[in-house]
């Protein structure tokens, strides 16, 4: 390992594992006016920091990624724990420069560090690699990724050194928005907040940062001036696409970047052979997977880790969260589905509610106003109308009549209802769990089933009908006479 404080040459053919990635994620995000940490706000169904970590993980292994956390650090750590990255605590948030001061120990042993911002979530791994390769090839001490967005307001501006009145690759200084003076405000080239540093010179000079600025913070951006003055090479590299480096400081920007990512997602899906009508009305999260020839109608939301197969049709106004849907499935309008499985050729809806733990078998039908929870419905079984099926194990070829209810909850515990293959449950039956309905049996409509029904039996559990002849006519006469008198 190299001495992290050494300022020696950085050969081009360096192993990429000597690169660390530090992600600045300790800030409060005051401008969002939120009680929650800024980097945990979501776009396209994933936290801002989650997007940045995903990009970083394509370049270095997770143990070389250091998220610098501070504000609500435990919440941030918990949200990102499963990614396997490392965390550095910046207890007090005294600026982006201070954040890197706190990472000195963690970065010992690395020759270079790529610095990303937890609130710049659209960055592509290819662009980070471009910064890395340019930085190494040019043997710079600091490389700044810059851009020229349509509106530079709010960003730090990058001022390049000039030679023969022309700007060079070398950076003179970065000036924050609040500190811009006179014509400096006309400068269009902005600092993306993404940098590469040689670790040696960074920590040799980081203590030269001061808080002598409008915010009273240690600005990482001031390292450009500091390193330049000490005779180190500080370079700017312009991003090819300025929209990749847009930052999120306000709720407006959060919504804009969400829309951008979602538009990108639907475009990718359409390119992969999925039809999406009125894509601008559909919300499809970043991690969703969909197979070719599936058709998504307008105003559909597909959320979280949902996977949908091929040749499905998802009709309007359905909200599908963390579901696994097979091939050739029809979801009719207005369905809500969460943490559930729907197998090949099943039909759901309209207006079905599949709650967590539902497993709808191949070719099965779940119809309007049917709610399922922790329930498995077997192959080609049908529950077409107005039912609640909770904690139920339903076999193959079962018919659940309209209005059937499993009474699965006794006020304290949940109990299971088992309905075996080929059962016919008549309409408006209540099945009081725990209870088992044997294979091939029938349940008469309107029954309240409390005991096991043997296979192939008919169960009728309701009081007998009594007809009272002429009762209604006599009552009408009685009422009429009472009015006369
Ligand atoms: C920063 C840059 C600015 C650049 C912009 C790009 C500085 C001083 N300015 O401004 O030049 O154009 O990003 O988006 O760096 N953070 C910490 N610890 C702190 C303070 C901030 O980890 O003590 C984190 C924040 O959580 C955030 C990132 O650093 O993820 C950037 O901080 P922010 O306050 O958003 O800086 P900007 O004003 O956007
Ligand atoms: Ca920012």
Coordinates of C-alpha atoms and ligand atoms in Angstrom, one line a residue:
X1 CA 0.0 0.0 0.0
X2 CA 1.1 3.5 -0.7
X3 CA 1.6 6.1 2.0
X4 CA -1.6 8.1 1.8
X5 CA 0.2 11.3 2.6
X6 CA 2.8 10.8 -0.2
X7 CA 2.6 13.1 -3.1
X8 CA 4.3 10.7 -5.6
X9 CA 3.3 9.9 -9.1
X10 CA 0.1 8.0 -9.9
X11 CA 0.8 5.6 -12.7
X12 CA -1.9 5.1 -15.3
X13 CA -2.1 1.3 -15.0
X14 CA -3.0 1.5 -11.4
X15 CA -5.2 -1.3 -10.1
X16 CA -8.7 0.1 -9.8
X17 CA -9.0 -1.3 -6.3
X18 CA -6.8 1.5 -5.0
X19 CA -9.7 3.8 -5.7
X20 CA -12.1 4.5 -2.9
X21 CA -15.4 6.2 -3.5
X22 CA -16.6 8.7 -0.8
X23 CA -20.2 9.8 -0.9
X24 CA -21.2 13.0 0.9
X25 CA -24.4 12.2 2.7
X26 CA -24.2 13.9 6.1
X27 CA -26.1 17.1 5.4
X28 CA -29.5 18.0 6.7
X29 CA -31.0 19.2 3.5
X30 CA -32.4 22.4 5.0
X31 CA -33.9 23.6 1.7
X32 CA -36.2 20.5 1.5
X33 CA -37.9 21.6 4.8
X34 CA -38.0 18.0 5.9
X35 CA -37.8 16.1 9.2
X36 CA -36.2 13.2 7.4
X37 CA -32.6 13.1 6.1
X38 CA -32.3 14.5 2.6
X39 CA -30.5 11.5 1.1
X40 CA -33.3 9.2 2.1
X41 CA -35.9 11.1 0.0
X42 CA -36.9 9.0 -3.0
X43 CA -37.0 9.4 -6.7
X44 CA -38.3 6.6 -8.9
X45 CA -38.9 4.5 -5.8
X46 CA -35.3 4.5 -4.5
X47 CA -33.5 6.8 -2.1
X48 CA -31.2 9.5 -3.5
X49 CA -28.3 7.8 -1.8
X50 CA -29.5 4.4 -3.0
X51 CA -29.1 5.6 -6.6
X52 CA -25.6 7.0 -6.0
X53 CA -24.5 3.8 -4.2
X54 CA -25.9 1.7 -7.1
X55 CA -23.8 3.7 -9.6
X56 CA -20.7 3.5 -7.3
X57 CA -21.1 -0.2 -6.9
X58 CA -20.6 -0.7 -10.6
X59 CA -17.1 0.7 -10.3
X60 CA -15.6 -0.5 -7.0
X61 CA -16.6 -3.2 -4.6
X62 CA -18.9 -2.1 -1.7
X63 CA -16.1 -2.3 0.9
X64 CA -14.3 0.5 -1.0
X65 CA -17.4 2.8 -0.8
X66 CA -17.6 5.1 2.2
X67 CA -20.8 7.0 2.8
X68 CA -20.1 10.0 5.0
X69 CA -23.2 10.3 7.2
X70 CA -24.2 12.6 10.1
X71 CA -27.7 14.1 10.2
X72 CA -29.9 11.2 11.3
X73 CA -26.9 8.9 10.7
X74 CA -28.5 5.8 12.2
X75 CA -31.5 6.0 9.8
X76 CA -29.3 6.4 6.8
X77 CA -27.0 3.6 7.9
X78 CA -30.0 1.3 8.4
X79 CA -31.5 2.1 5.0
X80 CA -28.2 1.3 3.2
X81 CA -26.9 -1.5 5.4
X82 CA -27.8 -4.2 2.9
X83 CA -25.6 -2.7 0.2
X84 CA -22.5 -3.7 2.2
X85 CA -20.9 -0.3 1.9
X86 CA -18.9 1.4 4.7
X87 CA -19.9 4.4 6.8
X88 CA -18.0 7.3 8.2
X89 CA -19.5 9.5 10.8
X90 CA -19.4 13.3 10.5
X91 CA -20.9 14.1 13.8
X92 CA -21.2 17.8 13.2
X93 CA -21.9 19.0 9.7
X94 CA -19.4 21.8 9.2
X95 CA -19.3 21.6 5.4
X96 CA -18.3 19.4 2.5
X97 CA -14.6 20.0 3.2
X98 CA -15.1 19.0 6.8
X99 CA -16.9 15.8 5.7
X100 CA -13.7 14.7 3.9
X101 CA -11.5 15.7 6.9
X102 CA -13.6 13.1 8.8
X103 CA -12.8 10.4 6.2
X104 CA -9.0 10.7 6.4
X105 CA -8.6 7.6 8.5
X106 CA -11.0 5.5 6.4
X107 CA -9.2 6.5 3.2
X108 CA -5.7 5.7 4.5
X109 CA -4.2 3.2 2.2
X110 CA -6.1 4.3 -1.0
X111 CA -4.2 6.3 -3.5
X112 CA -7.2 8.0 -5.0
X113 CA -10.7 8.9 -3.9
X114 CA -13.7 9.7 -6.1
X115 CA -16.1 12.0 -4.3
X116 CA -19.8 11.8 -5.1
X117 CA -22.7 13.7 -3.7
X118 CA -25.6 11.9 -2.1
X119 CA -27.9 14.4 -3.6
X120 CA -26.7 14.1 -7.2
X121 CA -28.5 10.9 -8.0
X122 CA -28.6 10.6 -11.8
X123 CA -24.8 10.2 -12.3
X124 CA -24.0 7.3 -14.6
X125 CA -21.2 4.8 -13.8
X126 CA -19.7 5.5 -17.2
X127 CA -19.3 9.2 -16.3
X128 CA -17.6 8.4 -13.0
X129 CA -15.2 6.1 -14.8
X130 CA -14.5 8.9 -17.3
X131 CA -13.5 11.2 -14.3
X132 CA -11.3 8.4 -12.9
X133 CA -9.6 7.7 -16.2
X134 CA -9.0 11.3 -17.0
X135 CA -7.7 12.0 -13.5
X136 CA -5.2 9.1 -13.6
X137 CA -4.1 9.8 -17.2
X138 CA -3.4 13.5 -16.5
X139 CA -1.8 12.8 -13.1
X140 CA -4.0 15.5 -11.5
X141 CA -4.2 16.1 -7.7
X142 CA -7.9 17.1 -8.1
X143 CA -10.2 16.6 -11.0
X144 CA -13.6 18.4 -11.0
X145 CA -16.5 17.2 -13.1
X146 CA -18.2 20.3 -14.5
X147 CA -21.3 21.0 -16.6
X148 CA -23.1 23.8 -18.3
X149 CA -26.8 23.4 -17.4
X150 CA -29.4 25.7 -18.8
X151 CA -29.7 27.4 -15.4
X152 CA -26.5 27.5 -13.3
X153 CA -28.2 29.3 -10.4
X154 CA -27.4 27.7 -7.0
X155 CA -24.3 25.9 -8.1
X156 CA -20.7 26.7 -7.4
X157 CA -19.0 28.2 -10.6
X158 CA -15.8 26.9 -11.9
X159 CA -13.2 29.4 -13.1
X160 CA -10.5 28.0 -15.4
X161 CA -7.0 29.4 -15.8
X162 CA -6.6 31.1 -19.2
X163 CA -3.7 31.0 -21.6
X164 CA -3.5 33.4 -24.5
X165 CA -7.0 34.5 -23.5
X166 CA -8.4 31.0 -23.9
X167 CA -9.6 28.8 -21.0
X168 CA -7.4 25.8 -20.3
X169 CA -8.2 22.5 -18.5
X170 CA -6.7 23.9 -15.3
X171 CA -8.9 25.3 -12.6
X172 CA -8.1 28.5 -10.8
X173 CA -10.9 28.5 -8.2
X174 CA -14.5 27.5 -7.5
X175 CA -16.8 30.2 -6.3
X176 CA -20.1 29.3 -4.5
X177 CA -23.3 31.0 -5.6
X178 CA -23.5 33.1 -2.4
X179 CA -20.0 34.5 -2.9
X180 CA -20.3 35.4 -6.6
X181 CA -19.3 39.0 -7.2
X182 CA -20.1 41.2 -10.2
X183 CA -19.6 39.5 -13.6
X184 CA -18.7 36.2 -11.9
X185 CA -22.4 35.5 -11.9
X186 CA -22.3 35.2 -15.7
X187 CA -20.1 32.2 -15.5
X188 CA -22.0 29.2 -16.9
X189 CA -19.7 26.4 -16.0
X190 CA -20.8 24.8 -12.7
X191 CA -19.2 22.4 -10.2
X192 CA -21.1 19.1 -10.2
X193 CA -19.9 18.2 -6.7
X194 CA -18.2 15.1 -8.2
X195 CA -14.4 15.0 -8.0
X196 CA -11.4 12.8 -8.1
X197 CA -8.6 13.4 -5.6
X198 CA -5.1 12.0 -5.1
X199 CA -5.4 11.1 -1.5
X200 CA -1.8 12.2 -0.7
X201 CA -2.1 15.9 -1.6
X202 CA -5.7 16.1 -0.4
X203 CA -4.8 15.3 3.2
X204 CA -1.5 17.2 3.0
X205 CA -3.4 20.4 2.4
X206 CA -6.9 19.8 3.7
X207 CA -6.1 21.7 6.9
X208 CA -5.6 24.8 4.9
X209 CA -9.3 25.1 4.3
X210 CA -10.9 27.9 6.3
X211 CA -14.5 28.8 7.2
X212 CA -14.0 32.3 5.9
X213 CA -17.1 32.3 3.7
X214 CA -20.8 33.3 3.9
X215 CA -21.9 30.0 5.3
X216 CA -19.0 29.7 7.8
X217 CA -18.3 26.2 6.6
X218 CA -15.3 24.3 5.3
X219 CA -15.9 24.1 1.6
X220 CA -14.4 21.2 -0.3
X221 CA -14.6 23.4 -3.3
X222 CA -11.9 25.6 -1.8
X223 CA -9.5 22.7 -2.3
X224 CA -9.2 23.8 -5.9
X225 CA -7.6 27.1 -4.9
X226 CA -5.6 25.5 -2.1
X227 CA -4.1 22.7 -4.2
X228 CA -3.4 25.0 -7.1
X229 CA -1.5 27.5 -4.9
X230 CA 0.6 24.6 -3.6
X231 CA 1.6 23.8 -7.2
X232 CA -0.6 20.7 -7.7
X233 CA -2.5 20.1 -10.8
X234 CA -6.3 20.9 -10.5
X235 CA -8.3 20.1 -13.7
X236 CA -11.8 20.4 -14.9
X237 CA -13.6 17.8 -17.0
X238 CA -16.9 18.8 -18.6
X239 CA -19.8 16.3 -18.4
X240 CA -21.2 15.3 -21.8
X241 CA -24.7 15.5 -20.5
X242 CA -25.4 18.2 -17.9
X243 CA -28.7 16.6 -16.8
X244 CA -26.7 13.7 -15.2
X245 CA -25.2 16.1 -12.6
X246 CA -28.4 17.9 -11.5
X247 CA -28.6 18.1 -7.7
X248 CA -31.6 17.9 -5.4
X249 CA -31.8 20.8 -3.0
X250 CA -35.6 21.6 -3.2
X251 CA -38.9 19.7 -3.5
X252 CA -39.2 21.0 -7.0
X253 CA -35.9 19.5 -8.0
X254 CA -36.9 16.3 -6.3
X255 CA -40.0 16.1 -8.5
X256 CA -38.1 17.1 -11.6
X257 CA -35.5 14.4 -11.2
X258 CA -38.2 11.8 -10.4
X259 CA -39.9 12.7 -13.6
X260 CA -36.6 12.5 -15.5
X261 CA -35.7 9.1 -14.1
X262 CA -39.2 7.7 -14.8
X263 CA -39.2 9.0 -18.4
X264 CA -35.9 7.3 -18.8
X265 CA -37.3 4.0 -17.3
X266 CA -40.3 3.9 -19.6
X267 CA -38.1 4.7 -22.6
X268 CA -35.8 1.8 -21.7
X269 CA -38.8 -0.6 -21.3
X270 CA -40.3 0.4 -24.6
X271 CA -36.9 -0.1 -26.3
X272 CA -36.9 -3.6 -24.8
X273 CA -40.3 -4.5 -26.3
X274 CA -42.9 -3.4 -23.8
X275 CA -45.8 -1.3 -24.9
X276 CA -46.6 1.6 -22.6
X277 CA -49.5 3.8 -23.6
X278 CA -49.3 7.4 -22.4
X279 CA -46.0 6.7 -20.6
X280 CA -46.0 10.1 -19.0
X281 CA -48.9 9.0 -16.9
X282 CA -47.3 5.8 -15.6
X283 CA -45.0 5.6 -12.6
X284 CA -42.6 2.7 -12.9
X285 CA -39.9 2.4 -10.3
X286 CA -36.2 2.1 -11.3
X287 CA -35.8 -1.6 -10.3
X288 CA -39.0 -2.9 -11.9
X289 CA -38.5 -5.6 -14.5
X290 CA -41.1 -6.3 -17.3
X291 CA -41.0 -8.9 -20.1
X292 CA -41.6 -8.2 -23.8
X293 CA -45.0 -7.8 -25.4
X294 CA -46.6 -6.8 -22.1
X295 CA -48.9 -3.9 -22.5
X296 CA -49.2 -1.2 -19.8
X297 CA -52.2 1.1 -20.1
X298 CA -52.3 4.7 -18.9
X299 CA -52.2 5.7 -15.2
X300 CA -50.6 2.5 -13.9
X301 CA -48.1 2.5 -11.0
X302 CA -45.6 -0.3 -10.8
X303 CA -43.6 0.0 -7.6
X304 CA -40.6 -1.4 -5.8
X305 CA -39.1 -4.7 -6.8
X306 CA -42.0 -5.8 -9.0
X307 CA -41.3 -8.3 -11.8
X308 CA -43.8 -8.8 -14.6
X309 CA -43.6 -11.5 -17.3
X310 CA -44.3 -11.4 -21.0
X311 CA -47.6 -10.9 -22.8
X312 CA -49.4 -9.5 -19.8
X313 CA -51.9 -6.6 -19.9
X314 CA -52.0 -4.2 -17.0
X315 CA -55.1 -2.1 -17.4
X316 CA -55.5 1.5 -16.1
X317 CA -55.4 2.6 -12.5
X318 CA -53.7 -0.4 -11.0
X319 CA -51.1 0.0 -8.3
X320 CA -48.7 -3.0 -8.1
X321 CA -46.1 -3.0 -5.4
X322 CA -43.3 -5.7 -4.9
X323 CA -45.2 -8.4 -6.8
X324 CA -44.1 -11.2 -9.0
X325 CA -46.4 -11.6 -12.0
X326 CA -46.0 -14.5 -14.5
X327 CA -46.7 -14.5 -18.3
X328 CA -49.9 -13.8 -20.0
X329 CA -51.6 -12.4 -16.9
X330 CA -54.5 -9.9 -17.2
X331 CA -54.8 -7.3 -14.5
X332 CA -58.1 -5.4 -15.1
X333 CA -58.6 -1.8 -14.0
X334 CA -58.3 -0.5 -10.5
X335 CA -56.4 -3.3 -8.8
X336 CA -54.2 -2.9 -5.7
X337 CA -51.6 -5.6 -5.2
X338 CA -48.7 -5.8 -2.8
X339 CA -46.1 -8.4 -1.9
X340 CA -48.0 -11.1 -3.9
X341 CA -47.5 -13.7 -6.6
X342 CA -49.7 -14.0 -9.6
X343 CA -49.0 -17.0 -11.8
X344 CA -49.2 -17.5 -15.6
X345 CA -52.5 -16.8 -17.3
X346 CA -54.3 -15.6 -14.2
X347 CA -56.9 -12.9 -14.4
X348 CA -57.3 -10.3 -11.7
X349 CA -59.9 -7.5 -11.2
X350 CA -61.4 -5.1 -11.8
X351 CA -61.0 -3.7 -8.3
X352 CA -59.3 -6.6 -6.6
X353 CA -57.1 -6.1 -3.6
X354 CA -54.3 -8.6 -3.2
X355 CA -52.7 -7.9 0.2
X356 CA -49.3 -9.3 1.2
X357 CA -48.8 -13.0 1.0
X358 CA -51.4 -13.7 -1.7
X359 CA -50.4 -16.4 -4.3
X360 CA -52.8 -16.6 -7.2
X361 CA -52.4 -19.9 -9.2
X362 CA -52.0 -20.5 -12.9
X363 CA -55.2 -19.6 -14.8
X364 CA -57.0 -18.6 -11.6
X365 CA -59.5 -15.7 -11.5
X366 CA -59.9 -13.1 -8.8
X367 CA -62.7 -10.7 -9.5
X368 CA -64.2 -7.5 -8.4
X369 CA -64.1 -6.5 -4.8
X370 CA -62.3 -9.6 -3.7
X371 CA -59.7 -9.1 -1.0
X372 CA -57.0 -11.7 -0.3
X373 CA -54.3 -11.8 2.4
X374 CA -51.9 -14.6 3.1
X375 CA -53.9 -16.8 0.8
X376 CA -53.0 -19.3 -1.8
X377 CA -55.5 -19.9 -4.6
X378 CA -54.8 -23.0 -6.7
X379 CA -54.7 -23.5 -10.4
X380 CA -57.9 -22.5 -12.3
X381 CA -59.7 -21.7 -9.1
X382 CA -62.1 -18.8 -9.1
X383 CA -63.2 -16.1 -6.6
X384 CA -65.0 -13.8 -8.9
X385 CA -67.1 -11.5 -6.7
X386 CA -67.1 -9.7 -3.4
X387 CA -65.1 -11.9 -1.1
X388 CA -62.6 -11.8 1.8
X389 CA -60.1 -14.6 1.8
X390 CA -57.5 -14.4 4.6
X391 CA -55.1 -17.1 5.8
X392 CA -56.7 -19.5 3.4
X393 CA -55.2 -22.4 1.5
X394 CA -57.4 -23.0 -1.5
X395 CA -56.8 -26.0 -3.9
X396 CA -57.3 -26.4 -7.6
X397 CA -60.5 -26.0 -9.5
X398 CA -62.3 -24.5 -6.5
X399 CA -65.3 -22.1 -7.0
X400 CA -65.7 -19.5 -4.3
X401 CA -69.2 -18.0 -4.6
X402 CA -70.0 -14.3 -4.4
X403 CA -69.8 -12.9 -0.9
X404 CA -67.8 -15.7 0.6
X405 CA -65.9 -14.6 3.8
X406 CA -63.3 -16.4 5.7
X407 CA -63.6 -15.5 9.4
X408 CA -59.9 -15.8 10.1
X409 CA -59.6 -13.6 13.1
X410 CA -61.1 -14.3 16.6
X411 CA -60.0 -10.9 18.0
X412 CA -56.7 -12.4 19.3
X413 CA -55.3 -14.9 16.8
X414 CA -55.5 -15.6 13.0
X415 CA -56.7 -19.1 12.0
X416 CA -56.4 -21.0 8.7
X417 CA -59.1 -22.1 6.3
X418 CA -58.3 -25.1 4.1
X419 CA -60.4 -25.6 1.0
X420 CA -59.4 -28.7 -0.9
X421 CA -59.5 -29.3 -4.7
X422 CA -62.8 -29.1 -6.5
X423 CA -64.8 -27.6 -3.7
X424 CA -67.9 -25.5 -4.6
X425 CA -68.6 -22.8 -2.0
X426 CA -72.1 -21.4 -2.5
X427 CA -72.6 -17.6 -2.4
X428 CA -72.6 -15.7 0.9
X429 CA -71.0 -18.4 2.9
X430 CA -69.0 -17.6 6.1
X431 CA -66.2 -20.0 6.9
X432 CA -65.2 -19.8 10.5
X433 CA -61.6 -20.7 10.9
X434 CA -59.9 -22.9 11.8
X435 CA -61.9 -25.1 9.4
X436 CA -61.4 -27.5 6.6
X437 CA -63.6 -28.1 3.6
X438 CA -62.9 -31.6 2.2
X439 CA -62.1 -32.4 -1.4
X440 CA -65.0 -32.2 -3.9
X441 CA -67.6 -31.1 -1.3
X442 CA -70.4 -28.5 -1.7
X443 CA -71.5 -25.8 0.6
X444 CA -75.0 -24.5 0.3
X445 CA -75.4 -20.8 -0.3
X446 CA -75.7 -18.7 2.9
X447 CA -74.1 -21.3 5.1
X448 CA -72.1 -20.4 8.2
X449 CA -69.5 -23.2 8.4
X450 CA -68.0 -23.9 11.8
X451 CA -67.1 -27.6 11.5
X452 CA -65.1 -29.6 9.0
X453 CA -66.9 -30.7 5.9
X454 CA -66.0 -34.2 4.8
X455 CA -64.9 -34.9 1.2
X456 CA -67.7 -35.1 -1.4
X457 CA -70.4 -34.0 1.2
X458 CA -73.0 -31.3 1.0
X459 CA -73.0 -28.9 3.9
X460 CA -75.9 -26.7 4.6
X461 CA -75.6 -24.5 7.7
X462 CA -78.5 -22.1 7.8
X463 CA -82.0 -22.1 9.4
X464 CA -84.8 -23.5 7.3
X465 CA -87.1 -21.2 5.3
X466 CA -90.6 -20.6 6.7
X467 CA -93.4 -19.2 4.4
X468 CA -96.4 -17.6 6.1
X469 CA -99.2 -17.5 3.5
X470 CA -101.0 -14.1 3.0
X471 CA -99.0 -12.5 5.8
X472 CA -98.0 -9.5 3.7
X473 CA -101.5 -8.8 2.3
X474 CA -103.1 -9.0 5.8
X475 CA -100.5 -6.5 7.2
X476 CA -101.2 -4.0 4.4
X477 CA -105.0 -4.2 5.2
X478 CA -104.3 -3.7 8.9
X479 CA -102.2 -0.5 8.2
X480 CA -104.9 0.9 5.8
X481 CA -107.7 0.4 8.4
X482 CA -105.7 2.0 11.2
X483 CA -105.3 5.2 9.1
X484 CA -109.0 5.4 8.4
X485 CA -110.1 5.3 12.0
Ligands
LIG1 C1 -22.2 21.8 -3.4 C2 -21.0 22.5 -3.9 C3 -21.3 23.3 -5.1 C4 -21.8 22.4 -6.2 C5 -23.0 21.6 -5.7 C6 -23.4 20.5 -6.7 C7 -19.7 22.9 -1.8 C8 -19.3 24.0 -0.8 N1 -20.5 23.3 -2.8 O1 -23.2 22.8 -3.1 O2 -20.1 23.9 -5.6 O3 -22.2 23.2 -7.3 O4 -22.7 20.9 -4.5 O5 -24.5 19.8 -6.4 O6 -19.3 21.8 -1.7 N2 -22.7 17.4 3.1 C9 -22.0 16.6 4.1 N3 -21.5 17.3 5.2 C10 -21.7 18.6 5.4 C11 -22.3 19.4 4.4 C12 -22.8 18.7 3.3 O7 -21.9 15.4 4.0 O8 -21.2 19.1 6.4 C13 -23.2 16.7 2.0 C14 -24.7 16.9 1.8 O9 -25.5 15.9 2.4 C15 -24.9 16.8 0.3 C16 -23.5 17.2 -0.3 O10 -22.6 17.1 0.8 O11 -25.1 15.4 -0.1 C17 -23.5 18.6 -0.9 O12 -24.0 19.5 0.1 P1 -25.0 20.7 -0.2 O13 -25.2 21.4 1.1 O14 -26.2 20.1 -0.9 O15 -24.1 21.5 -1.2 P2 -24.6 22.5 -2.3 O16 -25.0 23.8 -1.7 O17 -25.5 21.8 -3.2
LIG2 CA1 -26.7 20.0 -3.1

